mmCIF file of C-alpha atoms and ligand atoms in Angstrom:
data_model
loop_
_atom_site.group_PDB
_atom_site.id
_atom_site.type_symbol
_atom_site.label_atom_id
_atom_site.label_comp_id
_atom_site.label_asym_id
_atom_site.label_seq_id
_atom_site.Cartn_x
_atom_site.Cartn_y
_atom_site.Cartn_z
ATOM 1 C CA MET A 1 122.680 124.203 124.335
ATOM 2 C CA GLU A 2 120.616 126.816 126.140
ATOM 3 C CA LYS A 3 118.011 125.543 128.583
ATOM 4 C CA LEU A 4 114.597 124.655 127.225
ATOM 5 C CA GLU A 5 111.805 126.983 128.320
ATOM 6 C CA ARG A 6 109.879 125.607 131.277
ATOM 7 C CA THR A 7 106.516 126.985 130.107
ATOM 8 C CA LYS A 8 106.886 125.311 126.707
ATOM 9 C CA LEU A 9 107.761 121.992 128.322
ATOM 10 C CA GLU A 10 104.735 122.270 130.576
ATOM 11 C CA THR A 11 102.497 123.086 127.609
ATOM 12 C CA LEU A 12 103.814 120.081 125.695
ATOM 13 C CA HIS A 13 103.213 117.818 128.675
ATOM 14 C CA ARG A 14 99.668 119.162 128.989
ATOM 15 C CA PHE A 15 99.013 118.611 125.264
ATOM 16 C CA LEU A 16 100.285 115.035 125.566
ATOM 17 C CA THR A 17 98.308 114.333 128.728
ATOM 18 C CA GLU A 18 95.101 115.705 127.217
ATOM 19 C CA SER A 19 95.358 113.822 123.946
ATOM 20 C CA ARG A 20 94.352 110.272 123.264
ATOM 21 C CA ARG A 21 95.507 109.850 119.704
ATOM 22 C CA VAL A 22 98.760 111.407 118.453
ATOM 23 C CA THR A 23 100.031 111.543 114.882
ATOM 24 C CA LEU A 24 103.770 111.885 114.296
ATOM 25 C CA VAL A 25 105.012 113.163 110.961
ATOM 26 C CA SER A 26 108.370 114.013 109.441
ATOM 27 C CA HIS A 27 109.717 115.258 106.134
ATOM 28 C CA ILE A 28 109.572 113.825 102.631
ATOM 29 C CA HIS A 29 112.397 111.328 101.879
ATOM 30 C CA PRO A 30 112.916 110.610 105.583
ATOM 31 C CA ASP A 31 116.531 110.353 106.757
ATOM 32 C CA GLY A 32 117.924 108.820 109.940
ATOM 33 C CA ASP A 33 117.012 111.818 112.088
ATOM 34 C CA ALA A 34 113.441 111.877 110.749
ATOM 35 C CA VAL A 35 112.979 108.148 111.313
ATOM 36 C CA GLY A 36 114.814 108.124 114.656
ATOM 37 C CA SER A 37 112.953 111.056 116.188
ATOM 38 C CA THR A 38 109.459 109.925 115.169
ATOM 39 C CA THR A 39 110.166 106.340 116.250
ATOM 40 C CA ALA A 40 111.597 107.416 119.610
ATOM 41 C CA LEU A 41 108.590 109.587 120.412
ATOM 42 C CA TYR A 42 106.155 106.944 119.151
ATOM 43 C CA LEU A 43 107.632 104.241 121.390
ATOM 44 C CA TRP A 44 107.616 106.509 124.428
ATOM 45 C CA LEU A 45 103.990 107.530 123.846
ATOM 46 C CA ARG A 46 103.011 103.890 123.419
ATOM 47 C CA SER A 47 104.747 103.053 126.691
ATOM 48 C CA LEU A 48 102.436 105.620 128.319
ATOM 49 C CA GLY A 49 99.416 103.863 126.828
ATOM 50 C CA LYS A 50 98.701 106.472 124.140
ATOM 51 C CA GLU A 51 97.503 105.616 120.691
ATOM 52 C CA ALA A 52 100.077 106.911 118.217
ATOM 53 C CA HIS A 53 100.614 106.762 114.463
ATOM 54 C CA VAL A 54 103.732 107.491 112.437
ATOM 55 C CA CYS A 55 103.313 108.596 108.852
ATOM 56 C CA PHE A 56 105.956 109.864 106.411
ATOM 57 C CA PRO A 57 105.158 111.676 103.134
ATOM 58 C CA THR A 58 107.301 109.065 101.328
ATOM 59 C CA ARG A 59 108.568 105.669 102.385
ATOM 60 C CA VAL A 60 111.380 104.909 104.804
ATOM 61 C CA PRO A 61 114.479 103.644 102.911
ATOM 62 C CA ASP A 62 115.204 99.938 103.455
ATOM 63 C CA SER A 63 118.562 100.816 105.031
ATOM 64 C CA LEU A 64 116.773 102.726 107.849
ATOM 65 C CA ALA A 65 113.809 100.405 108.282
ATOM 66 C CA PHE A 66 115.473 98.660 111.233
ATOM 67 C CA ILE A 67 115.134 101.865 113.291
ATOM 68 C CA ALA A 68 111.394 102.107 112.643
ATOM 69 C CA GLN A 69 110.589 98.410 112.850
ATOM 70 C CA ASP A 70 108.585 98.738 116.078
ATOM 71 C CA ALA A 71 106.870 101.967 115.055
ATOM 72 C CA GLU A 72 104.586 100.577 112.364
ATOM 73 C CA ALA A 73 105.615 103.570 110.250
ATOM 74 C CA ARG A 74 103.632 104.116 107.086
ATOM 75 C CA ALA A 75 104.266 106.039 103.917
ATOM 76 C CA TYR A 76 101.418 108.417 103.194
ATOM 77 C CA ASP A 77 98.614 107.067 101.106
ATOM 78 C CA PRO A 78 95.268 108.876 101.300
ATOM 79 C CA GLY A 79 93.413 105.551 101.439
ATOM 80 C CA CYS A 80 95.233 104.217 104.460
ATOM 81 C CA CYS A 81 96.195 107.215 106.570
ATOM 82 C CA ASP A 82 93.624 109.999 106.240
ATOM 83 C CA ALA A 83 91.162 108.631 108.798
ATOM 84 C CA ASP A 84 93.822 108.058 111.482
ATOM 85 C CA ILE A 85 95.347 111.474 110.951
ATOM 86 C CA LEU A 86 92.033 113.333 110.826
ATOM 87 C CA SER A 87 90.867 111.766 114.087
ATOM 88 C CA SER A 88 94.068 112.684 115.970
ATOM 89 C CA ASP A 89 93.901 115.268 118.696
ATOM 90 C CA LEU A 90 97.594 116.116 118.507
ATOM 91 C CA LEU A 91 100.065 116.388 115.626
ATOM 92 C CA VAL A 92 103.807 116.400 116.278
ATOM 93 C CA CYS A 93 106.080 117.381 113.381
ATOM 94 C CA LEU A 94 109.702 116.348 113.780
ATOM 95 C CA ASP A 95 112.861 117.256 111.849
ATOM 96 C CA PHE A 96 111.284 119.728 109.419
ATOM 97 C CA ASN A 97 110.483 123.384 109.710
ATOM 98 C CA ALA A 98 107.343 124.088 107.653
ATOM 99 C CA LEU A 99 104.286 122.115 106.596
ATOM 100 C CA ASN A 100 105.184 122.447 102.905
ATOM 101 C CA ARG A 101 108.109 120.084 103.565
ATOM 102 C CA ALA A 102 105.493 117.351 104.060
ATOM 103 C CA GLU A 103 104.605 117.870 100.350
ATOM 104 C CA GLY A 104 101.787 115.388 99.529
ATOM 105 C CA MET A 105 100.534 115.560 103.129
ATOM 106 C CA GLU A 106 100.629 119.349 103.388
ATOM 107 C CA THR A 107 96.977 120.054 102.621
ATOM 108 C CA LEU A 108 95.766 117.354 104.990
ATOM 109 C CA LEU A 109 98.027 118.565 107.812
ATOM 110 C CA ARG A 110 96.906 122.173 107.327
ATOM 111 C CA SER A 111 93.250 121.108 107.536
ATOM 112 C CA LEU A 112 93.642 119.440 110.941
ATOM 113 C CA SER A 113 91.896 120.969 113.919
ATOM 114 C CA ALA A 114 94.327 119.091 116.217
ATOM 115 C CA LYS A 115 96.980 121.068 118.079
ATOM 116 C CA LYS A 116 100.255 121.158 116.155
ATOM 117 C CA VAL A 117 103.686 120.873 117.771
ATOM 118 C CA LEU A 118 107.055 121.368 116.049
ATOM 119 C CA ILE A 119 110.287 119.763 117.263
ATOM 120 C CA ASP A 120 113.030 120.761 114.843
ATOM 121 C CA HIS A 121 116.565 122.048 114.311
ATOM 122 C CA HIS A 122 116.426 123.761 110.888
ATOM 123 C CA LEU A 123 116.855 127.461 110.183
ATOM 124 C CA ALA A 124 113.791 129.663 109.645
ATOM 125 C CA PRO A 125 110.888 127.632 111.097
ATOM 126 C CA ALA A 126 107.329 128.602 110.039
ATOM 127 C CA GLU A 127 106.339 129.302 113.651
ATOM 128 C CA ASP A 128 102.859 130.594 112.792
ATOM 129 C CA GLU A 129 101.899 127.157 111.448
ATOM 130 C CA PHE A 130 102.230 125.559 114.899
ATOM 131 C CA ASP A 131 100.636 125.951 118.336
ATOM 132 C CA LEU A 132 103.903 125.105 120.066
ATOM 133 C CA CYS A 133 107.431 125.299 118.626
ATOM 134 C CA PHE A 134 110.625 123.734 119.866
ATOM 135 C CA SER A 135 113.060 124.984 117.272
ATOM 136 C CA ARG A 136 116.767 125.158 118.023
ATOM 137 C CA THR A 137 119.852 125.347 115.852
ATOM 138 C CA ASP A 138 122.410 125.089 118.679
ATOM 139 C CA ILE A 139 121.967 121.335 118.576
ATOM 140 C CA SER A 140 122.973 118.402 116.344
ATOM 141 C CA SER A 141 119.624 116.965 115.374
ATOM 142 C CA ALA A 142 115.907 116.660 116.017
ATOM 143 C CA CYS A 143 116.800 113.510 117.975
ATOM 144 C CA GLU A 144 119.011 115.501 120.317
ATOM 145 C CA LEU A 145 116.338 118.134 120.869
ATOM 146 C CA LEU A 146 113.740 115.426 121.502
ATOM 147 C CA PHE A 147 116.110 113.697 123.947
ATOM 148 C CA TYR A 148 116.387 116.835 126.091
ATOM 149 C CA ILE A 149 112.623 117.449 125.872
ATOM 150 C CA LEU A 150 111.883 113.883 126.989
ATOM 151 C CA MET A 151 114.372 114.175 129.845
ATOM 152 C CA GLU A 152 112.249 117.070 131.170
ATOM 153 C CA MET A 153 108.995 115.106 131.090
ATOM 154 C CA PRO A 154 107.912 114.154 134.642
ATOM 155 C CA GLU A 155 107.600 110.457 133.705
ATOM 156 C CA ILE A 156 111.305 110.396 132.776
ATOM 157 C CA GLY A 157 112.628 112.863 135.348
ATOM 158 C CA GLY A 158 116.055 113.152 133.710
ATOM 159 C CA ASP A 159 116.750 109.403 133.847
ATOM 160 C CA ALA A 160 117.462 108.084 130.325
ATOM 161 C CA ARG A 161 117.022 104.515 131.629
ATOM 162 C CA ARG A 162 113.295 105.250 131.820
ATOM 163 C CA LEU A 163 113.104 105.523 128.037
ATOM 164 C CA PRO A 164 111.967 102.343 126.304
ATOM 165 C CA PRO A 165 115.264 100.736 125.080
ATOM 166 C CA ALA A 166 114.268 100.926 121.401
ATOM 167 C CA SER A 167 113.372 104.592 121.875
ATOM 168 C CA ALA A 168 116.842 105.322 123.309
ATOM 169 C CA ALA A 169 118.451 103.449 120.404
ATOM 170 C CA ALA A 170 116.376 105.399 117.853
ATOM 171 C CA LEU A 171 117.521 108.712 119.396
ATOM 172 C CA MET A 172 121.157 107.600 119.206
ATOM 173 C CA ALA A 173 120.634 106.481 115.586
ATOM 174 C CA GLY A 174 119.202 109.810 114.375
ATOM 175 C CA MET A 175 121.829 111.874 116.163
ATOM 176 C CA THR A 176 124.549 109.627 114.721
ATOM 177 C CA THR A 177 123.356 109.975 111.116
ATOM 178 C CA ASP A 178 122.734 113.741 111.306
ATOM 179 C CA THR A 179 126.256 114.298 112.667
ATOM 180 C CA ASN A 180 127.747 111.855 110.128
ATOM 181 C CA ASN A 181 128.882 109.778 113.064
ATOM 182 C CA PHE A 182 130.185 112.766 115.068
ATOM 183 C CA ALA A 183 131.901 114.461 112.110
ATOM 184 C CA ASN A 184 129.764 117.644 112.073
ATOM 185 C CA SER A 185 127.243 119.642 114.156
ATOM 186 C CA VAL A 186 128.587 118.187 117.411
ATOM 187 C CA PHE A 187 127.956 120.320 120.497
ATOM 188 C CA PRO A 188 128.862 119.598 124.132
ATOM 189 C CA SER A 189 125.203 118.664 124.620
ATOM 190 C CA THR A 190 125.509 116.110 121.776
ATOM 191 C CA LEU A 191 128.326 114.257 123.520
ATOM 192 C CA GLU A 192 126.465 114.474 126.818
ATOM 193 C CA MET A 193 123.375 112.931 125.207
ATOM 194 C CA ALA A 194 125.494 110.146 123.690
ATOM 195 C CA SER A 195 127.094 109.503 127.052
ATOM 196 C CA ARG A 196 123.757 109.305 128.860
ATOM 197 C CA LEU A 197 122.278 107.003 126.214
ATOM 198 C CA LEU A 198 125.330 104.727 126.369
ATOM 199 C CA ALA A 199 125.040 104.615 130.148
ATOM 200 C CA ALA A 200 121.359 103.747 129.709
ATOM 201 C CA GLY A 201 122.366 100.658 127.741
ATOM 202 C CA VAL A 202 122.241 101.611 124.055
ATOM 203 C CA ASP A 203 124.429 99.193 122.058
ATOM 204 C CA ARG A 204 126.293 101.678 119.845
ATOM 205 C CA ASP A 205 128.477 99.052 118.196
ATOM 206 C CA ALA A 206 125.414 97.165 116.982
ATOM 207 C CA LEU A 207 123.885 100.435 115.834
ATOM 208 C CA LEU A 208 126.981 101.419 113.806
ATOM 209 C CA GLU A 209 127.067 97.980 112.227
ATOM 210 C CA ALA A 210 123.422 98.347 111.157
ATOM 211 C CA LEU A 211 123.836 101.939 109.953
ATOM 212 C CA TYR A 212 127.117 101.754 108.080
ATOM 213 C CA ASN A 213 128.089 98.159 107.296
ATOM 214 C CA ARG A 214 124.976 96.682 105.738
ATOM 215 C CA TYR A 215 124.681 98.474 102.430
ATOM 216 C CA ARG A 216 124.062 96.649 99.188
ATOM 217 C CA GLU A 217 127.202 96.279 97.081
ATOM 218 C CA ASN A 218 125.494 98.309 94.333
ATOM 219 C CA ARG A 219 125.556 101.445 96.447
ATOM 220 C CA ILE A 220 129.321 101.370 96.851
ATOM 221 C CA ARG A 221 129.813 100.676 93.149
ATOM 222 C CA LEU A 222 127.452 103.546 92.288
ATOM 223 C CA PHE A 223 129.592 105.852 94.459
ATOM 224 C CA GLY A 224 132.645 104.570 92.549
ATOM 225 C CA GLU A 225 131.169 105.392 89.140
ATOM 226 C CA MET A 226 129.867 108.801 90.217
ATOM 227 C CA LEU A 227 133.180 109.874 91.760
ATOM 228 C CA LYS A 228 135.264 108.523 88.896
ATOM 229 C CA ASP A 229 133.203 109.602 85.869
ATOM 230 C CA ARG A 230 130.609 112.131 86.942
ATOM 231 C CA LEU A 231 132.320 114.477 89.343
ATOM 232 C CA VAL A 232 133.217 117.891 87.943
ATOM 233 C CA ILE A 233 135.083 120.441 90.061
ATOM 234 C CA SER A 234 135.146 124.111 89.069
ATOM 235 C CA PRO A 235 138.025 126.518 89.683
ATOM 236 C CA ARG A 236 135.942 128.178 92.443
ATOM 237 C CA GLY A 237 135.744 124.866 94.303
ATOM 238 C CA VAL A 238 132.225 123.777 93.378
ATOM 239 C CA ALA A 239 131.945 119.985 93.030
ATOM 240 C CA CYS A 240 128.927 118.868 91.048
ATOM 241 C CA MET A 241 127.518 115.423 90.251
ATOM 242 C CA PHE A 242 124.405 114.569 88.259
ATOM 243 C CA LEU A 243 122.764 111.253 89.091
ATOM 244 C CA ASP A 244 120.441 110.689 86.147
ATOM 245 C CA GLU A 245 117.919 107.957 85.447
ATOM 246 C CA ALA A 246 120.355 105.941 83.293
ATOM 247 C CA VAL A 247 122.920 105.631 86.090
ATOM 248 C CA LYS A 248 120.182 104.951 88.634
ATOM 249 C CA ARG A 249 118.872 102.137 86.476
ATOM 250 C CA ARG A 250 122.347 100.679 85.912
ATOM 251 C CA TRP A 251 122.921 100.303 89.657
ATOM 252 C CA ASP A 252 119.281 99.730 90.576
ATOM 253 C CA VAL A 253 119.457 102.699 92.970
ATOM 254 C CA ARG A 254 116.684 102.525 95.562
ATOM 255 C CA GLU A 255 115.180 105.156 97.846
ATOM 256 C CA GLY A 256 117.851 106.599 100.143
ATOM 257 C CA GLU A 257 120.702 104.662 98.567
ATOM 258 C CA SER A 258 122.504 107.711 97.206
ATOM 259 C CA ASP A 259 122.405 109.417 100.629
ATOM 260 C CA GLY A 260 125.939 110.282 101.702
ATOM 261 C CA LEU A 261 127.310 110.601 98.155
ATOM 262 C CA VAL A 262 127.185 114.407 98.265
ATOM 263 C CA ASN A 263 129.518 114.445 101.285
ATOM 264 C CA GLN A 264 132.345 112.625 99.513
ATOM 265 C CA PRO A 265 133.793 115.494 97.395
ATOM 266 C CA LEU A 266 134.200 117.656 100.526
ATOM 267 C CA ALA A 267 137.186 115.461 101.401
ATOM 268 C CA ILE A 268 139.036 117.119 98.496
ATOM 269 C CA ASP A 269 141.137 120.076 99.577
ATOM 270 C CA ARG A 270 139.914 122.616 97.027
ATOM 271 C CA VAL A 271 136.221 121.728 97.213
ATOM 272 C CA LYS A 272 134.168 124.275 99.166
ATOM 273 C CA LEU A 273 130.662 123.402 98.021
ATOM 274 C CA SER A 274 129.390 120.020 96.883
ATOM 275 C CA VAL A 275 126.194 119.681 94.841
ATOM 276 C CA LEU A 276 124.417 116.447 93.972
ATOM 277 C CA VAL A 277 121.602 116.661 91.435
ATOM 278 C CA LYS A 278 119.287 113.694 91.322
ATOM 279 C CA GLU A 279 116.606 112.824 88.812
ATOM 280 C CA GLU A 280 113.664 111.224 90.620
ATOM 281 C CA ASP A 281 111.505 108.404 89.281
ATOM 282 C CA ASP A 282 108.602 110.836 88.725
ATOM 283 C CA GLY A 283 110.738 113.150 86.564
ATOM 284 C CA SER A 284 111.276 115.781 89.279
ATOM 285 C CA VAL A 285 114.806 116.867 90.193
ATOM 286 C CA ARG A 286 116.215 117.134 93.712
ATOM 287 C CA VAL A 287 119.377 118.903 94.794
ATOM 288 C CA SER A 288 121.550 118.184 97.829
ATOM 289 C CA LEU A 289 124.157 120.673 98.950
ATOM 290 C CA ARG A 290 127.008 120.395 101.440
ATOM 291 C CA SER A 291 129.566 123.074 102.196
ATOM 292 C CA LYS A 292 132.690 123.648 104.205
ATOM 293 C CA ARG A 293 132.638 126.170 107.014
ATOM 294 C CA GLY A 294 132.540 129.725 105.673
ATOM 295 C CA VAL A 295 130.306 128.827 102.705
ATOM 296 C CA SER A 296 126.533 128.675 103.201
ATOM 297 C CA ALA A 297 124.833 125.695 101.577
ATOM 298 C CA ASN A 298 121.584 127.012 103.084
ATOM 299 C CA ARG A 299 121.807 130.365 101.321
ATOM 300 C CA CYS A 300 122.678 128.744 98.002
ATOM 301 C CA ALA A 301 119.685 126.376 98.360
ATOM 302 C CA ARG A 302 117.355 129.262 99.195
ATOM 303 C CA LEU A 303 118.570 131.575 96.429
ATOM 304 C CA TYR A 304 118.875 129.121 93.542
ATOM 305 C CA PHE A 305 117.094 125.857 94.342
ATOM 306 C CA HIS A 306 113.763 126.698 96.058
ATOM 307 C CA GLY A 307 114.987 125.080 99.272
ATOM 308 C CA GLY A 308 116.895 125.557 102.497
ATOM 309 C CA GLY A 309 118.122 123.515 105.454
ATOM 310 C CA HIS A 310 121.207 124.070 107.609
ATOM 311 C CA GLU A 311 124.252 126.281 107.036
ATOM 312 C CA GLN A 312 126.453 123.387 105.891
ATOM 313 C CA ALA A 313 123.801 120.878 104.701
ATOM 314 C CA ALA A 314 120.827 121.924 102.638
ATOM 315 C CA GLY A 315 118.617 120.799 99.806
ATOM 316 C CA GLY A 316 116.113 121.933 97.245
ATOM 317 C CA LYS A 317 114.827 121.236 93.758
ATOM 318 C CA ILE A 318 115.177 122.228 90.130
ATOM 319 C CA LEU A 319 111.805 122.802 88.494
ATOM 320 C CA VAL A 320 110.979 121.486 85.036
ATOM 321 C CA PRO A 321 110.104 123.471 82.920
ATOM 322 C CA GLN A 322 110.467 126.704 84.974
ATOM 323 C CA ASP A 323 114.230 126.336 85.624
ATOM 324 C CA VAL A 324 115.273 123.926 82.854
ATOM 325 C CA PRO A 325 113.427 122.710 79.734
ATOM 326 C CA ALA A 326 114.053 119.043 80.644
ATOM 327 C CA ALA A 327 115.561 117.058 83.526
ATOM 328 C CA ALA A 328 118.587 116.189 81.340
ATOM 329 C CA ALA A 329 119.706 119.835 81.580
ATOM 330 C CA ALA A 330 119.569 119.915 85.394
ATOM 331 C CA GLY A 331 123.193 118.924 86.031
ATOM 332 C CA ASP A 332 124.620 121.780 83.964
ATOM 333 C CA PHE A 333 122.077 124.216 85.383
ATOM 334 C CA ALA A 334 123.024 123.336 88.975
ATOM 335 C CA ALA A 335 126.746 123.630 88.263
ATOM 336 C CA ARG A 336 126.194 127.071 86.675
ATOM 337 C CA MET A 337 123.989 128.328 89.510
ATOM 338 C CA ALA A 338 126.335 127.078 92.239
ATOM 339 C CA GLU A 339 129.272 128.702 90.456
ATOM 340 C CA GLN A 340 127.339 131.958 90.193
ATOM 341 C CA TYR A 341 126.479 131.730 93.875
ATOM 342 C CA MET A 342 130.169 131.349 94.791
ATOM 343 C CA GLU A 343 131.099 134.269 92.571
ATOM 344 C CA LEU A 344 128.410 136.658 93.836
ATOM 345 C CA TYR A 345 128.117 135.736 97.501
ATOM 346 C CA GLU A 346 131.180 133.867 98.732
ATOM 347 C CA SER A 347 134.178 135.576 97.125
HETATM 348 P P1 5GP B 1 119.509 116.168 101.946
HETATM 349 O O1 5GP B 1 120.527 116.741 101.042
HETATM 350 O O2 5GP B 1 120.116 115.164 102.882
HETATM 351 O O3 5GP B 1 118.277 115.697 101.256
HETATM 352 O O4 5GP B 1 119.017 117.370 102.872
HETATM 353 C C1 5GP B 1 119.924 118.117 103.635
HETATM 354 C C2 5GP B 1 119.182 119.063 104.545
HETATM 355 O O5 5GP B 1 118.467 120.021 103.771
HETATM 356 C C3 5GP B 1 118.163 118.364 105.424
HETATM 357 O O6 5GP B 1 118.229 118.947 106.697
HETATM 358 C C4 5GP B 1 116.855 118.652 104.773
HETATM 359 O O7 5GP B 1 115.821 118.744 105.707
HETATM 360 C C5 5GP B 1 117.084 119.977 104.060
HETATM 361 N N1 5GP B 1 116.362 120.006 102.783
HETATM 362 C C6 5GP B 1 116.446 119.099 101.774
HETATM 363 N N2 5GP B 1 115.633 119.419 100.754
HETATM 364 C C7 5GP B 1 115.001 120.562 101.111
HETATM 365 C C8 5GP B 1 114.014 121.402 100.475
HETATM 366 O O8 5GP B 1 113.541 121.146 99.366
HETATM 367 N N3 5GP B 1 113.599 122.492 101.187
HETATM 368 C C9 5GP B 1 114.094 122.796 102.413
HETATM 369 N N4 5GP B 1 113.643 123.889 103.034
HETATM 370 N N5 5GP B 1 115.008 122.035 103.039
HETATM 371 C C10 5GP B 1 115.468 120.931 102.408
HETATM 372 MN MN1 MN B 2 117.693 116.438 111.112
#
């Protein structure tokens, strides 16, 4: 990773020093990196005596709640959060690249007079929406970027042992989930961060146990059904699965419980792009894309699914009725669009 700019670090430190009340926000459907980065920064700010609030546009999945347990994280609800957010003098947005990714909170966040800071690792950040941007793609995760920013703060002075222990663990957790436990997006700086956090006392074995060995049985059985009965692979190497309401109901699928399913087909030799289409409880349709090196999940998400993300991991949505007449048609639509993408752009 290239060095962080000194003037930006100094500006961030000044913003933090001058503010009394800080709001920390991440993206809709928070994942491990979103939860880990906001929690880590929250706990550090609290250790400095700042008032801080964490709010996500939608709730933290039960499987990740252990990371955020000390952060009093809330899911956005105008009744409970508006006053705290509106009275903040600093907003820090972590692990997303534009205010529209905060969906239901977007209008509120745009209306804030507070200074806005971005700490993120996605492509194409909306830099004009923020007063200060830390946006890097030569890094594994928002947690990794935040780690190196915190190391440069005078209170830490490069010594990871000065982080509150739960803050260090949250950084390790988010980096671990965004790299799929060191399977992708690993840079020399990622291993260095892991090494420094381990040396600072993070219990990685306990973390892995909590992240990967405490799922409900239903999740594993859902994966079984989807991979056995619902996975279709095209001759061009597009794997597509449609997780509809009926299957979700059968396995009582809860928020975040299908995370990771989209990665599975990439283990198959001929699969180059994996697409998971998911019907949400409110009738909207989300798409997750993962690709092998040489194929851009990000470009496919931008061109066909109103989304974006990273080169090999991206997401978006299928709009009803603009893209398909009804959610039931979303699986076929996604398979067709992804196939067309491979034909036009990747062959
Ligand atoms: P996931 O498939 O795990 O939901 O998301 C994979 C990646 O794509 C994440 O980095 C996420 O932030 C990004 N992503 C997911 N959905 C969207 C979307 O609707 N728009 C954009 N710009 N990025 C998305
Ligand atoms: Mn991330």
